[in-house]
Amino acid sequence: MVFPMTIKMVLYITAVLLLLAGCTPGPRTQAGRVVVAVVDGHAVEPFEYYVYLGEQKRFFEATGGIDIWYASFGGTDAQTQAKLNALRQLALVRTTAEQAYLAGLVLDAAALAEAETSARAHIAALPASLAADTGSTLENILPVMQRRQLFEAMYEEVTRNFMVSQADFEHFFEGYVLNNPNAVQTVATVAAVNREGVSAAAPRSAAYAVRTAMSSPDGIGEDHGFGDSVSVTVTRDLANSGLPAGVIAAAAGLGIDQVSPILQTADTYYIIRIDAHQVANVATLASSALEEYTKLMRDEIFARAYQGWRDGEPEISINHEVFDTITINDLRPDLSASID
């Protein structure tokens, strides 16, 4: 099972709370075990680390596609960022799971079954050679997934009493609409003057006459009286009206009741009057905005709680001798295994 809440939460908390500036070199082994890093005193072995790295891989590629690995974030390449995020995420989940234990939260049968399903799915998705080399067995992976289920349970416990503030949501919704390119539709009157159908002596004069009529308080209607060479239509969504892209772009900055200049294409003069701006599919948009707003607010509540559970930032000691050899490509299918 993918835990989108966990991924988004670690990115949010990373921005607000966590830094890796204090990372120090760690031991290669601990009691005979290969160690990727030590996080808050806990030795992270490869089998556990790859659970979190796999989730980061899915998140990065879902966000930016396979080409995301050519990007960089503040001077850090995407792969290194994903690897560091995996350690931050691990710290987040472990700390939260400990708090869940202290709060007396116990996984029910459904959550335990979900943890086992997730563990088996993770092992099945690993290249066989990687699973063998890291000791990624059900015995090792199941406790990792159970802690992740405890994280989910604790998140719900901490944030379940959140109540939406109507005033705050309305303010959020205004910004949501402005930032959603498909949220607002422009209603416009569009006059098209066929340059081939107008007398060759005065094609532009006809366009000027049409524009003058459109600029008047009464505007212009379909029964405009300019003849068959001029068509007038009303579009409810200018951006998706099918007009030439350059014509749409030229009218994009107009305000209500403003009329465009005469816009010329190879065979047509266009004149556009902006009639109104309206929010499209208000109910659907409000529903998606409410979902995003609620998630954002609950994440903030949880982030404050998480900060209160810690004395400071996670203590992360990276064993670069192991950490630096790990790559995203480790998680890609072992194609050689299928070749006879």
Coordinates of C-alpha atoms in Angstrom, one line a residue:
M1 CA 0.0 0.0 0.0
V2 CA 1.2 3.5 -0.8
F3 CA 1.0 6.0 2.0
P4 CA 0.4 9.4 0.3
M5 CA -0.3 11.0 3.6
T6 CA 3.1 10.0 4.9
I7 CA 4.9 11.3 1.9
K8 CA 3.2 14.7 1.8
M9 CA 3.6 15.0 5.6
V10 CA 7.3 14.4 5.5
L11 CA 7.7 17.0 2.7
Y12 CA 5.7 19.5 4.7
I13 CA 7.6 18.8 8.0
T14 CA 10.9 18.8 6.2
A15 CA 10.2 22.4 5.0
V16 CA 9.1 23.5 8.4
L17 CA 11.2 21.6 11.0
L18 CA 13.9 19.3 9.7
L19 CA 17.5 20.0 8.5
L20 CA 20.3 17.6 7.7
A21 CA 23.1 20.1 8.1
G22 CA 24.1 18.3 11.3
C23 CA 24.5 14.8 9.7
T24 CA 27.7 13.1 10.7
P25 CA 29.5 10.1 9.4
G26 CA 28.2 6.9 10.9
P27 CA 29.5 3.4 11.5
R28 CA 29.6 0.9 8.6
T29 CA 28.3 -1.9 10.8
Q30 CA 26.7 -2.3 14.2
A31 CA 26.9 -5.6 15.9
G32 CA 27.7 -7.2 12.6
R33 CA 24.9 -5.5 10.7
V34 CA 25.3 -3.3 7.6
V35 CA 24.0 0.2 8.6
V36 CA 22.8 2.9 6.2
A37 CA 22.4 5.5 8.9
V38 CA 21.6 5.9 12.6
V39 CA 18.5 7.9 13.1
D40 CA 17.7 9.0 16.7
G41 CA 19.9 6.2 18.0
H42 CA 18.2 3.6 15.8
A43 CA 20.4 1.7 13.3
V44 CA 18.8 1.7 9.9
E45 CA 19.5 -1.4 7.9
P46 CA 19.1 -1.6 4.2
F47 CA 15.9 -3.6 4.3
E48 CA 14.1 -0.9 6.3
Y49 CA 15.7 2.0 4.3
Y50 CA 14.5 0.6 1.0
V51 CA 10.9 0.7 2.2
Y52 CA 11.1 4.5 2.5
L53 CA 13.3 5.0 -0.5
G54 CA 10.8 3.0 -2.6
E55 CA 8.0 5.4 -1.5
Q56 CA 10.1 8.4 -2.4
K57 CA 10.8 7.0 -5.8
R58 CA 7.1 6.5 -6.4
F59 CA 6.3 10.0 -5.2
F60 CA 9.0 11.8 -7.2
E61 CA 8.1 9.9 -10.4
A62 CA 4.3 10.5 -9.9
T63 CA 5.1 14.2 -9.4
G64 CA 7.5 14.8 -12.3
G65 CA 7.7 11.7 -14.3
I66 CA 10.9 9.7 -15.0
D67 CA 12.7 12.8 -16.0
I68 CA 12.5 14.1 -12.4
W69 CA 15.8 12.4 -11.7
Y70 CA 17.5 15.0 -14.0
A71 CA 16.2 17.9 -11.8
S72 CA 17.8 19.5 -8.7
F73 CA 16.3 21.1 -5.6
G74 CA 18.3 24.0 -4.2
G75 CA 21.5 22.6 -5.5
T76 CA 20.8 19.0 -4.5
D77 CA 20.1 16.5 -7.2
A78 CA 16.8 14.7 -7.2
Q79 CA 18.2 11.3 -6.3
T80 CA 20.1 12.7 -3.3
Q81 CA 17.0 14.6 -2.2
A82 CA 14.9 11.5 -2.4
K83 CA 17.5 9.5 -0.4
L84 CA 17.7 12.2 2.3
N85 CA 13.9 12.5 2.4
A86 CA 13.7 8.7 3.0
L87 CA 15.7 9.2 6.3
R88 CA 13.5 12.1 7.3
Q89 CA 10.4 10.1 6.6
L90 CA 11.7 7.2 8.6
A91 CA 12.3 9.5 11.6
L92 CA 8.8 10.9 11.3
V93 CA 7.2 7.5 11.3
R94 CA 9.3 6.0 14.1
T95 CA 8.7 9.0 16.4
T96 CA 5.0 9.0 15.7
A97 CA 4.7 5.2 16.2
E98 CA 6.4 5.6 19.6
Q99 CA 3.9 8.2 20.5
A100 CA 1.1 6.0 19.4
Y101 CA 2.4 3.2 21.7
L102 CA 2.5 5.7 24.6
A103 CA -1.0 6.8 23.8
G104 CA -2.2 3.2 24.0
L105 CA -3.2 2.9 20.4
V106 CA -3.4 -0.7 19.2
L107 CA -3.7 -1.8 15.6
D108 CA -7.0 -3.6 15.0
A109 CA -7.3 -6.7 12.8
A110 CA -7.9 -4.7 9.7
A111 CA -4.8 -2.6 10.2
L112 CA -2.6 -5.6 10.9
A113 CA -3.9 -7.3 7.8
E114 CA -3.1 -4.1 5.8
A115 CA 0.4 -4.0 7.2
E116 CA 1.0 -7.6 6.1
T117 CA -0.5 -6.9 2.6
S118 CA 1.9 -3.9 2.3
A119 CA 4.9 -5.9 3.5
R120 CA 4.2 -8.7 1.0
A121 CA 3.6 -6.1 -1.8
H122 CA 6.9 -4.4 -1.0
I123 CA 8.9 -7.6 -1.1
A124 CA 7.3 -8.7 -4.3
A125 CA 8.1 -5.4 -6.0
L126 CA 11.8 -5.5 -5.1
P127 CA 14.2 -7.0 -7.6
A128 CA 14.9 -10.5 -6.3
S129 CA 18.6 -9.9 -5.9
L130 CA 18.0 -6.8 -3.9
A131 CA 15.5 -8.6 -1.6
A132 CA 18.0 -11.3 -1.0
D133 CA 21.0 -9.0 -0.4
T134 CA 19.1 -6.8 2.0
G135 CA 17.3 -9.5 3.9
S136 CA 14.0 -8.1 2.9
T137 CA 11.9 -10.9 4.4
L138 CA 8.4 -10.8 5.8
E139 CA 9.8 -11.2 9.3
N140 CA 11.9 -8.0 8.8
I141 CA 9.5 -5.9 6.8
L142 CA 6.3 -6.6 8.7
P143 CA 7.3 -4.5 11.8
V144 CA 8.2 -1.6 9.5
M145 CA 4.8 -1.7 7.9
Q146 CA 3.1 -2.0 11.3
R147 CA 4.8 1.2 12.5
R148 CA 3.6 2.9 9.4
Q149 CA 0.0 1.8 10.2
L150 CA 0.5 3.2 13.7
F151 CA 1.6 6.5 12.1
E152 CA -1.7 6.6 10.2
A153 CA -3.6 5.8 13.4
M154 CA -1.8 8.5 15.4
Y155 CA -2.4 11.1 12.6
E156 CA -6.1 10.4 12.8
E157 CA -6.1 10.6 16.5
V158 CA -4.3 14.0 16.6
T159 CA -6.3 15.6 13.8
R160 CA -9.7 14.1 14.1
N161 CA -11.2 17.0 16.0
F162 CA -10.4 19.6 13.3
M163 CA -13.4 21.7 12.3
V164 CA -13.5 23.8 9.2
S165 CA -13.7 27.5 9.7
Q166 CA -16.1 28.9 7.0
A167 CA -14.4 32.3 7.0
D168 CA -10.9 30.8 6.6
F169 CA -12.1 28.4 4.0
E170 CA -13.6 31.1 1.9
H171 CA -10.4 33.0 2.0
F172 CA -8.5 29.8 1.0
F173 CA -11.0 29.2 -1.8
E174 CA -10.4 32.6 -3.4
G175 CA -6.7 31.8 -3.7
Y176 CA -7.5 28.3 -4.9
V177 CA -9.6 29.6 -7.7
L178 CA -7.0 32.2 -8.7
N179 CA -4.3 29.4 -8.8
N180 CA -6.5 27.0 -10.8
P181 CA -6.1 27.8 -14.5
N182 CA -9.3 25.9 -15.4
A183 CA -11.4 27.4 -12.5
V184 CA -12.6 30.6 -14.2
Q185 CA -14.2 30.7 -17.6
T186 CA -14.5 33.8 -19.7
V187 CA -17.8 34.6 -21.4
A188 CA -17.2 36.6 -24.5
T189 CA -18.9 37.9 -27.7
V190 CA -16.8 37.1 -30.7
A191 CA -17.3 38.8 -34.1
A192 CA -15.6 37.2 -37.1
V193 CA -15.3 39.1 -40.3
N194 CA -14.6 37.0 -43.4
R195 CA -11.9 38.9 -45.2
E196 CA -12.7 37.1 -48.5
G197 CA -16.4 37.8 -48.3
V198 CA -16.1 41.5 -47.7
S199 CA -15.7 43.9 -50.6
A200 CA -12.0 44.0 -51.4
A201 CA -12.2 47.8 -51.4
A202 CA -13.0 48.0 -47.7
P203 CA -12.5 44.8 -45.7
R204 CA -10.9 46.6 -42.8
S205 CA -13.5 49.3 -42.8
A206 CA -16.1 46.6 -42.2
A207 CA -14.1 45.3 -39.2
Y208 CA -13.9 48.9 -37.8
A209 CA -17.6 49.2 -38.1
V210 CA -18.2 46.0 -36.3
R211 CA -15.8 47.0 -33.5
T212 CA -17.6 50.3 -33.1
A213 CA -20.9 48.5 -32.7
M214 CA -19.4 46.1 -30.2
S215 CA -18.0 49.0 -28.2
S216 CA -21.4 50.7 -27.8
P217 CA -23.4 50.2 -24.7
D218 CA -25.9 48.0 -26.6
G219 CA -23.2 45.8 -28.0
I220 CA -23.9 43.7 -31.0
G221 CA -26.1 40.7 -31.6
E222 CA -26.4 37.9 -34.1
D223 CA -28.8 40.0 -36.1
H224 CA -26.2 42.7 -36.5
G225 CA -27.1 43.8 -40.0
F226 CA -23.6 43.6 -41.4
G227 CA -24.4 40.8 -43.9
D228 CA -23.3 37.2 -44.2
S229 CA -19.6 38.0 -44.1
V230 CA -19.8 38.8 -40.4
S231 CA -20.8 36.2 -37.8
V232 CA -21.3 37.0 -34.1
T233 CA -21.3 34.3 -31.5
V234 CA -21.2 34.1 -27.7
T235 CA -18.7 31.7 -26.2
R236 CA -19.1 30.5 -22.6
D237 CA -15.4 29.6 -22.3
L238 CA -13.0 31.7 -24.4
A239 CA -9.9 29.6 -23.5
N240 CA -11.5 26.5 -24.9
S241 CA -13.5 28.1 -27.7
G242 CA -11.5 26.7 -30.6
L243 CA -10.4 30.2 -31.8
P244 CA -6.8 30.6 -32.9
A245 CA -4.4 30.5 -30.0
G246 CA -3.0 34.0 -30.9
V247 CA -6.5 35.5 -30.8
I248 CA -7.3 34.0 -27.4
A249 CA -4.0 35.2 -26.0
A250 CA -4.5 38.7 -27.4
A251 CA -7.9 38.9 -25.5
A252 CA -6.6 37.3 -22.3
G253 CA -5.8 40.6 -20.5
L254 CA -9.1 42.4 -21.2
G255 CA -11.4 43.4 -18.5
I256 CA -15.2 43.1 -18.3
D257 CA -16.9 45.1 -21.2
Q258 CA -13.6 45.8 -22.9
V259 CA -13.2 45.2 -26.6
S260 CA -10.1 43.9 -28.3
P261 CA -8.3 45.5 -31.1
I262 CA -9.0 44.1 -34.6
L263 CA -7.2 40.8 -34.5
Q264 CA -6.1 39.5 -37.9
T265 CA -5.5 36.0 -39.2
A266 CA -4.9 34.9 -42.7
D267 CA -8.6 34.9 -43.7
T268 CA -10.5 36.5 -40.8
Y269 CA -10.7 39.6 -38.7
Y270 CA -11.7 38.9 -35.1
I271 CA -13.1 41.4 -32.5
I272 CA -13.7 40.1 -29.0
R273 CA -15.8 41.7 -26.2
I274 CA -15.4 40.3 -22.7
D275 CA -18.9 39.9 -21.1
A276 CA -18.2 38.1 -17.8
H277 CA -15.9 35.9 -15.8
Q278 CA -17.5 33.0 -14.0
V279 CA -16.3 30.1 -11.9
A280 CA -16.8 26.8 -13.7
N281 CA -18.3 23.8 -11.9
V282 CA -18.5 25.6 -8.6
A283 CA -19.7 22.6 -6.7
T284 CA -16.9 20.3 -8.0
L285 CA -14.3 23.0 -7.5
A286 CA -15.5 23.8 -3.9
S287 CA -15.4 20.1 -3.1
S288 CA -11.8 19.6 -4.2
A289 CA -10.8 22.9 -2.5
L290 CA -12.3 21.8 0.7
E291 CA -10.5 18.5 0.5
E292 CA -7.2 20.2 0.0
Y293 CA -7.9 22.8 2.7
T294 CA -8.8 20.2 5.2
K295 CA -5.7 18.2 4.4
L296 CA -3.5 21.3 4.7
M297 CA -5.0 22.3 8.1
R298 CA -4.7 18.7 9.5
D299 CA -1.1 18.5 8.3
E300 CA -0.3 21.7 10.2
I301 CA -2.0 20.4 13.3
F302 CA 0.0 17.2 13.1
A303 CA 3.3 19.1 12.4
R304 CA 2.8 21.1 15.6
A305 CA 2.2 17.9 17.5
Y306 CA 5.2 16.2 16.0
Q307 CA 7.4 19.2 16.9
G308 CA 6.2 18.9 20.5
W309 CA 7.2 15.2 20.7
R310 CA 10.8 16.0 19.9
D311 CA 13.5 18.0 21.8
G312 CA 14.8 19.2 18.4
E313 CA 15.6 18.0 15.0
P314 CA 16.2 14.2 14.3
E315 CA 19.7 13.1 15.0
I316 CA 20.8 11.6 11.7
S317 CA 24.2 10.1 11.3
I318 CA 24.8 8.9 7.8
N319 CA 27.2 6.0 7.0
H320 CA 28.3 7.4 3.6
E321 CA 30.3 4.2 2.9
V322 CA 26.9 2.4 2.5
F323 CA 24.5 5.4 1.8
D324 CA 26.5 6.6 -1.2
T325 CA 26.3 3.3 -2.9
I326 CA 22.5 3.2 -2.8
T327 CA 20.7 4.4 -6.0
I328 CA 17.2 4.7 -7.2
N329 CA 18.1 2.3 -10.0
D330 CA 18.5 -0.4 -7.3
L331 CA 14.7 -0.5 -7.1
R332 CA 14.2 -1.0 -10.8
P333 CA 13.3 -4.4 -12.2
D334 CA 16.2 -6.9 -12.5
L335 CA 15.8 -7.5 -16.2
S336 CA 18.7 -10.0 -16.2
A337 CA 16.8 -12.2 -13.9
S338 CA 14.3 -12.9 -16.6
I339 CA 16.8 -13.8 -19.3
D340 CA 17.6 -17.5 -19.7

